[in-house]
Amino acid sequence: MRSVLDIQKQLLPDLMDTMRKRYTILHHIMLSRVIGRRTLASTLDMTERVLRSEIDFLKAQGLLEIESFGMRVSVSGEQLLQAIEPMVRELFGLSELEDKLRARFGMDSAVVVPGDSDTSPFAKIELGRAGAAAVRKMAAKEGVVAVTGGSTMAEVANHISPTPQLKSSLFVPARGGLGESVDFQANTIASTMAKKCGGQYRLLHVPDHLGEEAYLSLIQEPNIQEIIGVIGQTRMLVHGIGEASLMAKRRKIDSGTIEQLKQEGAVAEAFGYYFDASGTMIHKMPTVGLKLEDIQKTEVVIAVAGGKSKARSIAAVMRFGCDHVLVTDEAAALEMLES
């Protein structure tokens, strides 16, 4: 397929540009479910006149339905988008980026979605959709699935759907709560995934960042010990990745520790641990949940993170080497490979 696309790019470059433009329009409408023409034109940085012409063509082909409240992709349009996705991945160069990421960082699988989730809400939605697809693909019967918190993980939960394997899975938070918006907490994400998949879930009602004395006291509680034991049996971990200094502030770490992290060159945070640019774990907090030794023996570890600003952080965690699957976006992938 790649050789055919290369020939088309040389002989019919205008055709490829038109295909990419129309695919992008259809894809954005599908992700939005329903959207107005003016909003879509602004999102795609396209004039309303040009967009109107393309919309008229797509409607005439039966790929769009237009109502008074906005546009939506028809059943035929959804089928077309699904059928041409492999070709589009070649057309956009995403397959090549995935190959390069696997070669550079040694993970088993890489999935790259178009765009930059730092600047495009549609890229963030697509990141969540691809993350959910990776979870469905890697699920096994009666396994424990641990998830972390964050806005990207919440997007993954929004797009999860049932499979026989996920229906028999037990969803748990990988660590205690971060103290941020309830929608983005690991407990909420674990319960949302379980409800959407028809699976079971257990919650961990403890804060993520604890003092040493509070930590030692909590882990003696029988109920806490029981859920920690369940979390320790995790077969699949699905986690986000954050920039070290930002995550340290969100976790309300004291200023002295934040300064120490800076001096030690921390660039990334994942599942409660901090890493420098080489992928070396340089700091850990006394938290309740999955430990590093548990993660290293977990059968499937899936990282879902994107945005150009996070590229250095994602690369650091990939160099640590515990992830089997990376789901990221085009902007982060390009920056990771160029830096």
Phi, psi and omega in degrees: 000323182297320181293323178296317179295322178297320178295317180297322179297326180282317185272328185226061183299325180295322179297318180294320178297318180295318179298316181296319181296314183289324176297315181300318178298309180300316183295318179294321178295320179298316180294329180278343186070301173221134182208148177277158183295319182295317179297317180295319179300318179294318181297319183271001182054050183232143178291151180296329180294314179295317181296320180302318180298316180292321179297318179299319179295312182295325177293318180297332178276000179077019183265343180233150171240131183243122178242176180295333183267359176143187181255150173214156180282135179284172177300319178297321178296318178296320179295320179295315180301319179293320184291324186265001183304315179301320179292321180295324179298323175291317182299318182279352182080014183288322179299321178294319177298319179298317178299318181292321178296317179299317180292321184287317189250353172076018176281163182289323185211143175229138177235124181243129177254156182293152169094191182227111184290350172294324188246341184240119176295334179291323177295322178295319178297316181294326176298316178296320180296316179291323177297318178296321178297321179294321178297314179299318183294322187265359183291151175226160184295138172058032177265158173269127179249116179258139181229148175263180181263184177119163183292325179292319178294327176296324178292323175299315180298324180298332186253003180289148179217157188289145167225162178305323181292316182289331178297332180260010181270157174248121182263133180221154172286141181288331182213178178291175184288148183271345181085017179261197178309135182305323182299333185259003182280150183300322178302314181296317182294319178297317181290323178297314179300315181298316181294321180289331183265350185078018180267188179255163177211154172232146183246157180239102186267065176220150176291153183286320185255116183235152169288161184300318182293315179296321180297312182295327179288315184296319185288355174273345180293130182303318181295320179292318179299323181296311182291327176296323177297321177294314180299325179295345179267013183306130174265322181232129175247129176242120188220158172263180178223136181235162175283134193304307185294322179295315181292326178297320178291319180295329178275003177057041176286144183296155186299328179295319179290323178298318178295321178297319178299319179298315182295328181275358175081028179296130179236346186217152173227134175210138182042039175086005180243152182246140186231147173271180188296336180277354181091011178276132177285120186246349182202142174223152181252152175286092182236159181264127179142208181297134174263164182300322180294329175292317183296320183293339178254008177289138187295318181226123176239121183243122175259132178234109183199143180208182183103133181303325182294340182262001187304315181296322180292316180297315180300320181298315180292324177296324179291332176300323166093018180264351183271137176264330183228134173241127172247117184217183179248171186300316183297316179293318181300313180298317181294321178297322182281334182273333186281000000 
